XYZ file of C-alpha atoms in Angstrom:
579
model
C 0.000 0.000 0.000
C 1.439 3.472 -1.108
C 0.614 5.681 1.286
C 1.154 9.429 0.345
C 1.051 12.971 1.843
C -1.023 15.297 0.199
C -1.035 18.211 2.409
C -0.010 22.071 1.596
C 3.777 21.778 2.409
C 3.853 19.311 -0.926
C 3.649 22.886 -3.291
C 6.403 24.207 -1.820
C 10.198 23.502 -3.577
C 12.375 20.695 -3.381
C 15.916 20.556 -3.376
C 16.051 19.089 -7.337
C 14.458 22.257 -8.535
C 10.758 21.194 -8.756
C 8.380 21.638 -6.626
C 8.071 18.445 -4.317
C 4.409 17.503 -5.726
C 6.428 17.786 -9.346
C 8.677 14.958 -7.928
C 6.711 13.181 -6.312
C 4.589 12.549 -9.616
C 7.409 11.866 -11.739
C 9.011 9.698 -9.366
C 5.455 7.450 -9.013
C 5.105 7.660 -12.763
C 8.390 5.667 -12.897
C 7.841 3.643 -9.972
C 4.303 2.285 -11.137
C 6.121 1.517 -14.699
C 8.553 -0.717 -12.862
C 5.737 -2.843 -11.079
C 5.376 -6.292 -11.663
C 1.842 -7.077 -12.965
C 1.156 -9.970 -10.700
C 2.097 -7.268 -7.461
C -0.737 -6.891 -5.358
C -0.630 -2.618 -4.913
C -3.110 -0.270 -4.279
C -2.651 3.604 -3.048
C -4.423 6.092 -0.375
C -3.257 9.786 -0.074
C -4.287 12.109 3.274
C -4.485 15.588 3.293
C -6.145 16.139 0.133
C -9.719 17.476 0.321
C -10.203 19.426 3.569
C -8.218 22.459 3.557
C -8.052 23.824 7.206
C -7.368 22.521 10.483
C -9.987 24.235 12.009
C -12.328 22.293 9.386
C -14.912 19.640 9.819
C -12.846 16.273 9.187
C -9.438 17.559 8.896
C -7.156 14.732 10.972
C -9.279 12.276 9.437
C -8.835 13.635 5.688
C -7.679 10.393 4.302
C -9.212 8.669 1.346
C -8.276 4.984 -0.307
C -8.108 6.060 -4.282
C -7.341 2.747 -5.536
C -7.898 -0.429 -4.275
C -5.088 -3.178 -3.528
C -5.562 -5.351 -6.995
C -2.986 -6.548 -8.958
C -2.877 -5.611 -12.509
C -4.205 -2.090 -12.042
C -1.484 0.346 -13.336
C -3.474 2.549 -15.591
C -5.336 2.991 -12.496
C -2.853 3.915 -10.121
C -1.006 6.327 -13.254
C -4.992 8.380 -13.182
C -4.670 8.372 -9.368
C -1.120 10.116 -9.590
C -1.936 12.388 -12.229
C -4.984 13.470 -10.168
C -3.076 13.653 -6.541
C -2.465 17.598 -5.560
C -1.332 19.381 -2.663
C -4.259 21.206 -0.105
C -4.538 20.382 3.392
C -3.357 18.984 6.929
C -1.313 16.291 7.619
C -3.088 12.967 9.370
C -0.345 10.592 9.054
C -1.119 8.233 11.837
C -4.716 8.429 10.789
C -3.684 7.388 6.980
C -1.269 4.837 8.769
C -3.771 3.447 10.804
C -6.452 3.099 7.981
C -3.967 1.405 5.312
C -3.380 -1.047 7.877
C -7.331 -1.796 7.306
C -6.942 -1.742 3.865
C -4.211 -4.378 3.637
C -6.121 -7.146 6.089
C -5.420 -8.841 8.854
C -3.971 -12.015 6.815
C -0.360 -12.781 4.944
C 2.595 -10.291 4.594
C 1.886 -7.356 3.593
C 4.243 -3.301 3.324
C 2.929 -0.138 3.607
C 5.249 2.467 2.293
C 4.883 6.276 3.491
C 5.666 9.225 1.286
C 5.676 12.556 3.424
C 7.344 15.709 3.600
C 7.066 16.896 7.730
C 5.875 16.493 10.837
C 1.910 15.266 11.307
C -0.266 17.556 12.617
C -2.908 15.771 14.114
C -3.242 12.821 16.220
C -2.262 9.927 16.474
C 0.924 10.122 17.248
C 2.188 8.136 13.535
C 5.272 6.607 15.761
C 2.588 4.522 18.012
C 0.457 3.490 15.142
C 3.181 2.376 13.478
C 4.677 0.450 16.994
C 0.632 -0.607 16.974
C 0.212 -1.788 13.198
C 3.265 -4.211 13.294
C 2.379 -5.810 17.454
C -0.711 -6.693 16.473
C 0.552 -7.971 13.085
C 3.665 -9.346 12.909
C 3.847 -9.528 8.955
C 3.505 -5.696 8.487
C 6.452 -4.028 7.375
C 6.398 -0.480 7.141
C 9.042 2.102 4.776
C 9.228 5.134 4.867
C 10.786 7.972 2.002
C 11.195 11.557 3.544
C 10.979 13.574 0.541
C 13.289 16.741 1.070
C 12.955 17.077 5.386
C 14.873 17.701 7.870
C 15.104 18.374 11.390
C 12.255 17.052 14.007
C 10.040 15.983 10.534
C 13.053 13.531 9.485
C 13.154 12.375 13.214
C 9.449 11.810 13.181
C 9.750 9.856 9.957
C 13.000 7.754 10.765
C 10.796 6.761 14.345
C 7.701 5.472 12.074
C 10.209 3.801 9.908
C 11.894 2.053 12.884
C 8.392 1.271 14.701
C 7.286 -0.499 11.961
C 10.586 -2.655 11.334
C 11.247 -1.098 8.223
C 13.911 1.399 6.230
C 14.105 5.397 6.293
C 15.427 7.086 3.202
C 16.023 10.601 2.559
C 15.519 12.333 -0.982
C 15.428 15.333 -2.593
C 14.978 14.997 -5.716
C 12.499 13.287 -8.192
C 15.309 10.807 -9.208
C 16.500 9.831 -5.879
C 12.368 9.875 -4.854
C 11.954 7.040 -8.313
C 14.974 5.096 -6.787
C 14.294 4.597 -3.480
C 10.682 3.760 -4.154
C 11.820 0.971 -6.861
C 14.078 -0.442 -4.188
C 11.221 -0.805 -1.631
C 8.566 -1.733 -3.687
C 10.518 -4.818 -5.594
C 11.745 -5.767 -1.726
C 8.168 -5.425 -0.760
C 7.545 -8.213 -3.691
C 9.165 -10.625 -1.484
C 7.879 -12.487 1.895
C 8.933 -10.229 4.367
C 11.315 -10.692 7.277
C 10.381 -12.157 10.771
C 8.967 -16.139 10.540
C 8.034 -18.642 12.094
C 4.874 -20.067 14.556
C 4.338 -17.741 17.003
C 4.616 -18.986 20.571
C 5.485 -16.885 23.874
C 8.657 -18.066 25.713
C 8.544 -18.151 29.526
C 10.050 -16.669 32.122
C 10.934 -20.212 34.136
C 11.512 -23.613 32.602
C 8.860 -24.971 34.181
C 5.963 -23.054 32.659
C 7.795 -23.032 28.675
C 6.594 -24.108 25.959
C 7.465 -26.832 24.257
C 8.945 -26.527 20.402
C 10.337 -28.909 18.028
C 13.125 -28.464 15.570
C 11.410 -25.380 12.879
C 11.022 -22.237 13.059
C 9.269 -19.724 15.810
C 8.492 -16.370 16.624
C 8.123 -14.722 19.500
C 9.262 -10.776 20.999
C 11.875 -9.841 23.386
C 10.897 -8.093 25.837
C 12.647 -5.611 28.501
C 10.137 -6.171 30.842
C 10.652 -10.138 30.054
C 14.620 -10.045 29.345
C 14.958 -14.306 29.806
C 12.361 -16.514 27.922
C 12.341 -20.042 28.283
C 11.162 -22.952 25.500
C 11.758 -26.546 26.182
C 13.581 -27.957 23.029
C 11.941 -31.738 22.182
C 14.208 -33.963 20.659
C 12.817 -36.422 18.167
C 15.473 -38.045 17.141
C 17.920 -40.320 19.625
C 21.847 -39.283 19.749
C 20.916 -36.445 17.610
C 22.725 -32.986 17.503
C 20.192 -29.637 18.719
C 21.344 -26.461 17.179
C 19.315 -23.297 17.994
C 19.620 -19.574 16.845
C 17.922 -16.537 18.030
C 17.578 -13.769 15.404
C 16.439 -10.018 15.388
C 17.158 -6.578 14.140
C 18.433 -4.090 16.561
C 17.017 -0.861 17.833
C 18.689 2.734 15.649
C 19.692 3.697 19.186
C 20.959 0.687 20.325
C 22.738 -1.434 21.777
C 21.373 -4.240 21.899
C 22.132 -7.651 22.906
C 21.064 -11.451 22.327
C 22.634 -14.182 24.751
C 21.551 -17.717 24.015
C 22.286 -20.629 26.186
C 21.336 -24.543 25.934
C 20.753 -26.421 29.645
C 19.401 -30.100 30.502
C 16.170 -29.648 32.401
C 18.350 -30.304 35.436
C 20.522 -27.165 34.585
C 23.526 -28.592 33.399
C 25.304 -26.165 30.955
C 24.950 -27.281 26.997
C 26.174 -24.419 25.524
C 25.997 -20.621 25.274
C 26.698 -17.330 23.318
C 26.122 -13.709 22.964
C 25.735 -10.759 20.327
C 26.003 -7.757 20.585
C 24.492 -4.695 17.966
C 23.220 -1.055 16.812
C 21.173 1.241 14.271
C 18.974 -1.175 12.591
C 21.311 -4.046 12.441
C 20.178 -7.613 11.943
C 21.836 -10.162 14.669
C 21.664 -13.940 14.933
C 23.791 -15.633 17.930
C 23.870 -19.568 17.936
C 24.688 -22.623 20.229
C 24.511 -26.857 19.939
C 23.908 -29.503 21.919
C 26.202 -32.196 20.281
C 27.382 -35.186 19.593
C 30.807 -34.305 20.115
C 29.460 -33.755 23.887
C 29.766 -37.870 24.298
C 27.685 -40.729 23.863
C 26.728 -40.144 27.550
C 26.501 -36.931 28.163
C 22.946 -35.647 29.502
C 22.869 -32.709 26.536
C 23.263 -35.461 24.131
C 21.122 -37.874 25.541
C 17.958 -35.568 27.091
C 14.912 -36.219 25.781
C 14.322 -32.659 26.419
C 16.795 -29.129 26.629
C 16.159 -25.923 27.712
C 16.965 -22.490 25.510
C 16.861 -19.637 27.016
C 16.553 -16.616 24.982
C 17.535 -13.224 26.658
C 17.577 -9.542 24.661
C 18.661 -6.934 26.125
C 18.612 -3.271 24.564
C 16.990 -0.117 24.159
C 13.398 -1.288 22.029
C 10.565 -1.853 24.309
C 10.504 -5.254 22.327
C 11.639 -6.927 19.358
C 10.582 -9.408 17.164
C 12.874 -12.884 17.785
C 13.089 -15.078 15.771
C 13.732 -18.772 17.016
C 14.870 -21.234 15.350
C 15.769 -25.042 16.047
C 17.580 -27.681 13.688
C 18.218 -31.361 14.371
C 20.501 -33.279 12.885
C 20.301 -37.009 13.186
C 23.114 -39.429 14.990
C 26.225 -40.186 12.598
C 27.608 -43.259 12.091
C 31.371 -42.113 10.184
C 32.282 -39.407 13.061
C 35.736 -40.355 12.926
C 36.615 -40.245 9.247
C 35.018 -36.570 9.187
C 38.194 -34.188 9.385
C 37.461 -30.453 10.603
C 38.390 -27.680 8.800
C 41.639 -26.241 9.388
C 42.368 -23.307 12.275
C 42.677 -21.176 9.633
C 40.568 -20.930 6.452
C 41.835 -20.016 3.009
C 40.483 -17.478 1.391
C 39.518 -17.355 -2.144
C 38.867 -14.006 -3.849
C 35.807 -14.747 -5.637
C 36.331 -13.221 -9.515
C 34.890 -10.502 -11.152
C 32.383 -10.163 -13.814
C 29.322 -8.677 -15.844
C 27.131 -7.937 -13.043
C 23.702 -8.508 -12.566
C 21.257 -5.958 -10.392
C 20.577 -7.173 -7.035
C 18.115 -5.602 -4.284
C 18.945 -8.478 -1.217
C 16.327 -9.198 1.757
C 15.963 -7.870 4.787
C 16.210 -10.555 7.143
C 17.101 -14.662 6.959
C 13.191 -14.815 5.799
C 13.330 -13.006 2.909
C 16.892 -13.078 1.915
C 17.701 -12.851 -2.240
C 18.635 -16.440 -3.648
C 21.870 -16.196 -5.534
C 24.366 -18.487 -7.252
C 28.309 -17.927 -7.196
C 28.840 -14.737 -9.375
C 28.911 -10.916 -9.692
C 26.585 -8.417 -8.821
C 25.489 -4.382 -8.232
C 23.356 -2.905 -5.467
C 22.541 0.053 -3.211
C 22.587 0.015 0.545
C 20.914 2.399 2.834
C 22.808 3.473 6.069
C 20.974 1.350 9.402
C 20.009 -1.007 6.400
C 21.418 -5.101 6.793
C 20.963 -6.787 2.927
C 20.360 -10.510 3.215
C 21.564 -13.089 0.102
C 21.037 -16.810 0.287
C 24.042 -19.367 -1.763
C 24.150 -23.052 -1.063
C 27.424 -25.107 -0.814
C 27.962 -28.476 -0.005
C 29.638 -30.428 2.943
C 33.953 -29.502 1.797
C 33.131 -26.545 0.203
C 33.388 -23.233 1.154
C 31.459 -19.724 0.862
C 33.681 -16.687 -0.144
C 32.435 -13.421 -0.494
C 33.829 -9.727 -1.123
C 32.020 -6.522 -1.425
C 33.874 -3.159 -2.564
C 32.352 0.234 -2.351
C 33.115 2.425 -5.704
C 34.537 5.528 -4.891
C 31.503 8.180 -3.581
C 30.492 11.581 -4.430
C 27.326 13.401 -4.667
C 24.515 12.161 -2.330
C 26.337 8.807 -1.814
C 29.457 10.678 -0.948
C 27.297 12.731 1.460
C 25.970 9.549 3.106
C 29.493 8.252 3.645
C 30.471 11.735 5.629
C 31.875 10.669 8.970
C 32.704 6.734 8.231
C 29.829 4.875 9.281
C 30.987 1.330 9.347
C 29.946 -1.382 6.788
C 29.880 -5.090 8.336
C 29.591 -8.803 6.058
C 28.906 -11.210 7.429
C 27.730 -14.961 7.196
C 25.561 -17.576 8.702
C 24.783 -21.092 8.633
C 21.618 -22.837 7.695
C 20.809 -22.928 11.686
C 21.760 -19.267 11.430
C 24.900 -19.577 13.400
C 27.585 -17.141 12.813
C 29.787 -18.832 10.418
C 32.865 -16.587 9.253
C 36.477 -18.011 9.992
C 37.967 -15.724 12.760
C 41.314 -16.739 11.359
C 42.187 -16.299 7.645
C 45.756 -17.057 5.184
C 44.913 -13.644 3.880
C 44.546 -10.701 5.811
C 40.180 -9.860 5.257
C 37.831 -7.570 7.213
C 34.333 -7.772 7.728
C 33.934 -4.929 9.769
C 35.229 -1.264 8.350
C 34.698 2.255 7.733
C 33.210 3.284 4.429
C 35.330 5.369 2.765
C 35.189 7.671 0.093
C 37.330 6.928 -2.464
C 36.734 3.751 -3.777
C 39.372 1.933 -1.228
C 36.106 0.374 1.144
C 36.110 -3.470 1.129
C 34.372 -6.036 3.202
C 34.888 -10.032 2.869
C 34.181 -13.433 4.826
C 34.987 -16.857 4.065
C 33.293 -19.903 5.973
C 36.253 -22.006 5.820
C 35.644 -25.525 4.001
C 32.055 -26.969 5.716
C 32.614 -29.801 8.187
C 30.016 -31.154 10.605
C 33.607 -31.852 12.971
C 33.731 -28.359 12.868
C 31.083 -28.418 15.764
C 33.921 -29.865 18.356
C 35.107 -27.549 21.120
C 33.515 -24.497 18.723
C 30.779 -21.534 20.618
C 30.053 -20.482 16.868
C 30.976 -23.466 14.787
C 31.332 -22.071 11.330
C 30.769 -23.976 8.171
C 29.087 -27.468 9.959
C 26.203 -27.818 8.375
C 25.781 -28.027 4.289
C 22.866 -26.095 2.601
C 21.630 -22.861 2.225
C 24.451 -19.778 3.531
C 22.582 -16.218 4.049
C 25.541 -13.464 3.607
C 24.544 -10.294 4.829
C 25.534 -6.283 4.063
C 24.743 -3.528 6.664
C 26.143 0.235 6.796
C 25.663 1.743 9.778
C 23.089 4.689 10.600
C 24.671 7.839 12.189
C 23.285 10.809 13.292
C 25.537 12.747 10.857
C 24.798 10.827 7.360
C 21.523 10.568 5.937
C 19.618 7.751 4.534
C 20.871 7.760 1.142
C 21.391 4.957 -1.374
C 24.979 3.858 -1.709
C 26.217 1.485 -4.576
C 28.006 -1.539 -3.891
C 29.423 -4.424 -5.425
C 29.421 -8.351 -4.345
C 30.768 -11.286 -5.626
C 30.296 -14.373 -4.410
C 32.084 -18.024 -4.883
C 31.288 -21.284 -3.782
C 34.995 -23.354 -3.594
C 36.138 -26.897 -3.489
C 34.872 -30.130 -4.452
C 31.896 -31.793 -2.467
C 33.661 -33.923 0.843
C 33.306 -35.497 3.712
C 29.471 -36.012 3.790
C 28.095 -37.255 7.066
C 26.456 -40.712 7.608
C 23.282 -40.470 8.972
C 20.610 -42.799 10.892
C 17.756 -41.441 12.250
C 16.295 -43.259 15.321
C 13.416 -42.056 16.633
C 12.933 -41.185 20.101
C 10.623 -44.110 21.459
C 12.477 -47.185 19.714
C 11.460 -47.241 15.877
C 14.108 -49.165 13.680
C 17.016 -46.891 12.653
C 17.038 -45.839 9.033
C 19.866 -44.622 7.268
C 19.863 -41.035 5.723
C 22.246 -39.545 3.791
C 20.335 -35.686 4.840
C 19.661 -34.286 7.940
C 16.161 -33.502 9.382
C 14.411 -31.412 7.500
C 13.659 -27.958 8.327
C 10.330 -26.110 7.362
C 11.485 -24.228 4.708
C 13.278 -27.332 3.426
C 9.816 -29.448 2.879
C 8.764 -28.510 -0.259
C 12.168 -29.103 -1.987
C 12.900 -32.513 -0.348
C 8.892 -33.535 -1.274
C 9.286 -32.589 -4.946
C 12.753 -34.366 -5.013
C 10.629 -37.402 -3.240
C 8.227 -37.438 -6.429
C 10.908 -36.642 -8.823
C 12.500 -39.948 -7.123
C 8.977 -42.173 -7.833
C 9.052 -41.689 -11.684
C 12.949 -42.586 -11.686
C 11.854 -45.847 -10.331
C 11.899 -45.466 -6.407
C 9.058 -47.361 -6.378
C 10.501 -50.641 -8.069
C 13.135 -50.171 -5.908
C 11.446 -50.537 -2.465
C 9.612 -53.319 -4.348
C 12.695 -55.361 -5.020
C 14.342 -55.059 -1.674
C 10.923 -56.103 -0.054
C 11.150 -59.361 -1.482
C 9.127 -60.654 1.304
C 5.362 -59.124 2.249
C 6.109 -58.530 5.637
C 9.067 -56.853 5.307
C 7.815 -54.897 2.831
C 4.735 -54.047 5.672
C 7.648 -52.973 7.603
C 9.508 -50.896 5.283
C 6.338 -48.950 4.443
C 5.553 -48.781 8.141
C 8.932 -47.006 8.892
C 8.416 -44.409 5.748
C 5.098 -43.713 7.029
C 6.510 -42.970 10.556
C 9.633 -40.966 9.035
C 7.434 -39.067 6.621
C 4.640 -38.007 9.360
C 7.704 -36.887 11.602
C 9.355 -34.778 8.948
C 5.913 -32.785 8.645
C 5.518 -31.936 12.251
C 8.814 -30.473 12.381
């Protein structure tokens, strides 16, 4: 849902020479070109028909001109054509009626055009906080079209309440390209995932979860939450992750620990973060603990899941994997202390826009690519690699000027970095090449960022509080620049490549035994997580007309075994789609 201020302020000039209703219409002009046809959009302005605050109606002067359809550009082109400057400036009105507009069901953006400070109530900042508590798929940007001063404060706060991205422009251009940027991201599932549940404050009254995903909020008033972990599998390795995007004031910290329900120590970690950024912290319960030790042999473990920061509360994202027992732990080598780096190589590049979080990240393959970052803006990217491979990645800043060069002013700090498939923290600290991941963007074209996983090794998880590169499948590498109070919210270019190195190695052996004495059955994957389903069920078709069928047929020579064969899929297959 556009959402766009119509009030008197939007005749006066903006900083590009025309007037900011001028821009504004070109800029939407451009922007509804670029839609995709199958993108659900529709558009409500405020401030456009009563003229005086001391009028009838005035903070409620919002009107929905076309509704969200897909396929409805010539629509939406009459509506901006049509859309002038006149009156007040309801903004948490609008806000709170586009919310109605959009539904209470699925994921759904509503992105804010404005030019200053509301002038009637409600405060914009609470609906905003309001919109995305009471639905956690609501994302809300906002584009601050030539402000300044409290107005860009008031704008930035909406922006943050409603886990989104502030940018600044001046200028028709800069108002066409920041609009593209958020409307293709808005194209995407946004963000924060998973089944909602409410962690506890003691053990004894959490929850129980199974290996997925989960969402819940942290809460200062609630700093520790609770969940009680259920293992499915026997001898099987728990990883968990706790994910969310920091407060702009910041900072703000995640510490995750794993305990038996006795309170014996499995594991623990902590992160630490600022201005928008997105942070994951990570800790197992695994085999390498010993084939007797309670974390490896409980039934049930506790996570606790503490933030602690500056947001009233945060969305948290949970998330548990299981990997079955392995039968080949001693031929798996880890990966050596330190990793080599590969540069990944250069290229014709192809336009990327990235996610905003693990749930929405941008799927790539190894290769070369272009994008713009906004400062307190993390980009998310997804590449798979294999068990002995390794993820390298690189991202250089072209030298700035203009706007870009303005947003760079004081050297905010750009960060890469990379994550497993449990979302575990998964760059080498140690490197053959000296690499940073954490600098200060510069100016003249000198700025580069890089990680490297190290070659992927489930051994890797021994005597390791982040264990990078143990678990093969799907890598999210993200981008952030850092949000000062000095540079504005500007788009600055970038460019990534990416590689994926080595030769697939040292696969694990797995046998999945579930917990209650079922027959153990080999497995060459581990379990499979939620977002994994879909893939591994088409590959399970794909597998039937190949002949999987004739297969099971043959081995189950006899009809009872074959009973029992089919029992065990059933079992296996019922499992996999609880969890």
């Amino acid at each position: 849902m556009l959402v766009l201020d119509s009030s008197g302020s939007m005749k006066e000039p903006a900083s590009g020479g025309q007037t900011r209703i001028e821009a504004a219409k070109e800029a939407l002009r451009t922007v509804v070109a670029d839609l995709p046809a199958d993108q659900e959009v529709g558009l409500r302005v405020y401030g456009a028909q009563v003229f005086s605050a001391q009028d009838a109606g005035a903070c409620t002067d919002s009107q929905l001109v076309v509704d969200p359809a897909i396929d409805n550009r010539g629509e939406l082109t009459k509506a901006v054509d049509a859309y002038q400057p006149h009156g007040e400036t309801p903004t948490g009105y609008a806000l709170q009626e586009a919310g109605k507009d959009l539904g209470s069901e699925g994921r759904r953006t509503i992105i804010l055009v404005s030019d200053g400070e509301p002038t009637c109530e409600p405060d914009p900042c609470v609906v905003a906080r309001e919109l995305t508590k009471n639905g956690v798929d609501v994302r809300i940007d906002v584009v601050g079209l030539d402000v300044n001063g409290a107005a860009r404060e008031q704008l930035q706060c909406v922006a943050g309440a409603g886990a989104g991205t502030y940018y600044d422009v001046g200028s028709a251009e800069e108002l066409a390209d920041s609009l593209i940027r958020v409307t293709r991201r808005a194209a995407r599932p946004y963000a924060a995932i998973g089944t909602p549940v409410t962690g506890a404050t003691s053990p004894e009254q959490a929850p129980e979860i199974e290996p997925g995903d989960w969402l819940d909020r942290g809460e200062l008033a609630a700093p520790e939450k609770h969940y009680r972990v259920q293992r499915t599998l026997e001898s099987s390795t728990i990883l968990t992750s706790v994910a969310f995007r920091t407060s702009r004031t910041g900072p703000d910290y995640v510490d995750v620990r794993l305990t038996t329900p006795d309170g014996a120590s499995c594991g623990s970690a902590s992160s630490v973060g600022s201005s928008n950024r997105l942070v994951s912290e990570a800790t197992a319960a695994s085999i390498f603990e010993g084939p007797d030790d309670p974390c490896l042999t409980s039934e049930e473990l506790i996570l606790v899941a503490s933030y602690r920061g500056t947001a009233e509360e945060v969305p948290m994202e949970v998330k548990v994997t299981e990997l079955p027992e392995v039968t080949n732990l001693d031929e798996l080598q880890p990966a050596p202390t330190t990793a080599t780096w590969v540069r990944p190589g250069g290229g014709p590049r192809t336009e990327v826009t990235g996610g905003t979080s693990f749930g929405d990240a941008e799927a790539l393959t190894p290769g070369s690519y272009q994008g713009a970052i906004v400062p307190g803006e993390t980009l998310t990217f997804t590449v798979e690699a294999d068990w002995g491979q390794q993820v390298d990645a690189v991202a250089h800043y072209p030298a700035l000027a203009g706007a870009a060069g303005q947003a760079a002013e004081g050297g905010p700090h750009t960060i890469m970095e990379v994550y497993s498939p449990s979302r575990a923290p998964a760059q080498a600290a140690s490197t053959d090449q000296p690499i940073q991941n954490d600098v200060l963007l510069l100016t003249d074209g000198s700025t580069e960022t890089a990680v490297t996983t190290g070659a992927i090794s489930l051994a890797n998880l021994d005597g390791r509080t982040d264990f990078p590169g143990s678990e093969a499948g799907a890598y999210t590498v993200t981008l952030y620049l850092e949000d000062t109070e000095e540079n504005p919210s500007i788009a600055v270019p970038f460019e990534l490549d990416l590689a994926v190195t080595g030769a697939p190695a040292g696969q694990p052996e797995f046998v999945e035994t579930p917990i209650g004495g079922a027959e153990e059955t080999p497995s060459e994957e581990p379990t499979a997580t939620p977002e994994q389903e879909d893939t591994q069920e088409a590959a399970g078709a794909e597998a039937d007309d190949e002949g999987g069928i004739p297969l099971v047929a043959a081995v189950g020579a006899a009809g009872a075994v074959v009973l029992v064969l089919l029992a065990v899929a059933v079992l296996l297959l019922s499992r996999r789609r609880r969890t």
